[in-house]
Tab-separated table of C-alpha atoms in Angstrom:
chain	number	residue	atom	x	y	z
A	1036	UNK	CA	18.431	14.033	18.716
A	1037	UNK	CA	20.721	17.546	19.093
A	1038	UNK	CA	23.296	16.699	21.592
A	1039	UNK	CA	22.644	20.099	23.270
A	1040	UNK	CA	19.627	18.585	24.775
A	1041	UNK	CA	21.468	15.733	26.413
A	1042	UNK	CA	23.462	18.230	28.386
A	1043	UNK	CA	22.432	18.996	31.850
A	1044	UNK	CA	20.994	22.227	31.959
A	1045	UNK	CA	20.218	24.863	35.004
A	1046	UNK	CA	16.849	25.678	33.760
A	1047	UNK	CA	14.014	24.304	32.385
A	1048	UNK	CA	11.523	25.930	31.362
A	1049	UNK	CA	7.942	23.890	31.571
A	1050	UNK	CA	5.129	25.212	29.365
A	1051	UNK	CA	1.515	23.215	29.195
A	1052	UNK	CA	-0.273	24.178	26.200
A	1053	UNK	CA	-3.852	23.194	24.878
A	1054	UNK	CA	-5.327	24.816	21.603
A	1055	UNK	CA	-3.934	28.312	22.029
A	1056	UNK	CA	-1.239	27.988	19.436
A	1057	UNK	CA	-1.301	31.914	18.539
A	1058	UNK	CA	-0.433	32.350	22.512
A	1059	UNK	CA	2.036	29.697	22.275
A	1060	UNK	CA	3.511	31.097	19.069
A	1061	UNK	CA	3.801	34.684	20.999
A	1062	UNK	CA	5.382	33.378	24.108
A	1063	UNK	CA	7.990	31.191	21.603
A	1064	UNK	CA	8.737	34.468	19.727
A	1065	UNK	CA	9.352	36.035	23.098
A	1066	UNK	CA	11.626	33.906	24.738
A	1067	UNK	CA	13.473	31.945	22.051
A	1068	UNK	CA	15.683	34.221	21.290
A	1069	UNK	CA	16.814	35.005	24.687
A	1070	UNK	CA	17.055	31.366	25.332
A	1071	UNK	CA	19.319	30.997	22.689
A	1072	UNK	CA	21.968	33.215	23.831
A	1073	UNK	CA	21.822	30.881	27.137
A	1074	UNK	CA	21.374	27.815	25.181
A	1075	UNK	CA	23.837	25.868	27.198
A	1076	UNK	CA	21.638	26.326	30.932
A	1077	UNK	CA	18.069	26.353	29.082
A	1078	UNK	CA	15.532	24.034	27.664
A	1079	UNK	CA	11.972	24.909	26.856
A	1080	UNK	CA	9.902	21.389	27.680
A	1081	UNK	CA	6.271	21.957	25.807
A	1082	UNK	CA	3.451	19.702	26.461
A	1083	UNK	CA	0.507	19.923	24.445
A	1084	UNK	CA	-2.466	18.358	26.006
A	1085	UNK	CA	-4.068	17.049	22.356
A	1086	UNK	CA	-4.640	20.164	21.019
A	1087	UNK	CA	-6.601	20.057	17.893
A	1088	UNK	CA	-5.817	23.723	16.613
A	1089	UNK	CA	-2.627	24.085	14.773
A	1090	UNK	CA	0.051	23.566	18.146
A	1091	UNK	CA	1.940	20.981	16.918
A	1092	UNK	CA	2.984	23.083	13.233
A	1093	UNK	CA	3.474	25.960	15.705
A	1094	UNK	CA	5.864	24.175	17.914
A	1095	UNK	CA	8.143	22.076	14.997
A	1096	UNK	CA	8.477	25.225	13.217
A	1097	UNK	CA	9.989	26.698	16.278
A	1098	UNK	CA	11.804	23.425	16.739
A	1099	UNK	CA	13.292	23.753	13.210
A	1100	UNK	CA	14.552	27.402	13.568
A	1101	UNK	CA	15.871	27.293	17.331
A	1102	UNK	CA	17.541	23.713	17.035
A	1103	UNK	CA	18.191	22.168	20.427
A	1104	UNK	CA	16.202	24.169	22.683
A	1105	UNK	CA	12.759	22.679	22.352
A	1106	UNK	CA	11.940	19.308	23.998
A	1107	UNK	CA	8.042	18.652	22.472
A	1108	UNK	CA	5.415	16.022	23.584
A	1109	UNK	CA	1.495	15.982	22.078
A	1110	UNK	CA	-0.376	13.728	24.924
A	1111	UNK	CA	-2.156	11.065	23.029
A	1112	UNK	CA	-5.063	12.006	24.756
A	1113	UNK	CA	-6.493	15.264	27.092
A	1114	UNK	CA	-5.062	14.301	30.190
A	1115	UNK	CA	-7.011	17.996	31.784
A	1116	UNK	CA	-4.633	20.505	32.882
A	1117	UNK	CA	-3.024	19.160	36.391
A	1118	UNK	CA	-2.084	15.833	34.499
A	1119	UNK	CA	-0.578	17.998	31.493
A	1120	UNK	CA	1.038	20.180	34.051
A	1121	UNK	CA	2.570	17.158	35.359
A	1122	UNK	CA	3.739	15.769	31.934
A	1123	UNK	CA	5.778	19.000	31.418
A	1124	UNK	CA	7.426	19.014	34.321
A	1125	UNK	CA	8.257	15.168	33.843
A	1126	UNK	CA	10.206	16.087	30.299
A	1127	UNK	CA	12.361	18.948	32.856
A	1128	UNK	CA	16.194	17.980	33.108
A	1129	UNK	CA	17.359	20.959	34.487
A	1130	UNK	CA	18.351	22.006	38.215
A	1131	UNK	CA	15.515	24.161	38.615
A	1132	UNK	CA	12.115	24.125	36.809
A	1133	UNK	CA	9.888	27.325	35.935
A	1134	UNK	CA	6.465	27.088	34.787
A	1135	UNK	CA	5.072	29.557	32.162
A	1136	UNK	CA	1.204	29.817	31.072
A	1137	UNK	CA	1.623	29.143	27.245
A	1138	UNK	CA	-0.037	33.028	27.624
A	1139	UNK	CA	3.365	33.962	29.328
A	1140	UNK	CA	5.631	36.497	28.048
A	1141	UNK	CA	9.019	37.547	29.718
A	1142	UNK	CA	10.674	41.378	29.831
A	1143	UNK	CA	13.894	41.602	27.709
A	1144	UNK	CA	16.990	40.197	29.473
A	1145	UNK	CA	14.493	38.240	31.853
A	1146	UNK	CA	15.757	35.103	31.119
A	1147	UNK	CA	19.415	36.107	31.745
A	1148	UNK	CA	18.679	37.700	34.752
A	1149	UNK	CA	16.951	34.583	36.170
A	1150	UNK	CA	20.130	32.540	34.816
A	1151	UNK	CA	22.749	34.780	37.233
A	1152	UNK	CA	20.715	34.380	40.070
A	1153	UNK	CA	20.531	31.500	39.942
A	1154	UNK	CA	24.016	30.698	39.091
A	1155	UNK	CA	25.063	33.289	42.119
A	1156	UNK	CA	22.448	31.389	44.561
């Protein structure tokens, strides 16, 4: 495992998926790169509640490319959306937790904005 995910971070970042990889895959492309800037307070925690589309290739090819920032779970079975809810937040290490819809995006410099406030508050 990348060492950069045993660190305690500030944020996590929670995101419950279930067969919407191409929303996924948008909201990755979105807010990888400006968690990587910050990759010392951020993790992205992904739970995908069995999806049987293509989520899981979607997810380890982001894994690959942004190395330490993804934490990834596939439920072994549907556990419906509070329980998968639930399971994201569970994989969270970070001070504070923030939920995105896997239909989520965030403005540019979002992320960093969210990170001062909350390292001013």
């Amino acid at each position: 495992m990348d060492s950069n995910l045993n660190k305690k971070k500030l944020l996590s970042i929670a995101i419950p998926t279930y067969n919407r990889a191409d929303f996924l895959k948008n909201l990755l492309n979105n807010i990888l790169p400006q968690a990587r800037e910050l990759k010392e307070k951020v993790e992205i925690c992904i739970s995908d509640n069995y999806s049987t589309d293509n989520t899981s290739e979607v997810v380890l090819g982001f894994k690959e490319k942004y190395s330490g920032l993804i934490k990834y779970n596939k439920n072994e079975k549907n556990l419906g959306f509070d329980g998968n809810i639930l399971k994201a937040m569970e994989m969270c290490d970070g001070d504070f937790v923030w939920t995105f819809g896997d239909d989520d995006l965030i403005i540019d410099k979002g992320l960093s904005t969210v990170i001062n406030f909350l390292k001013e508050n």
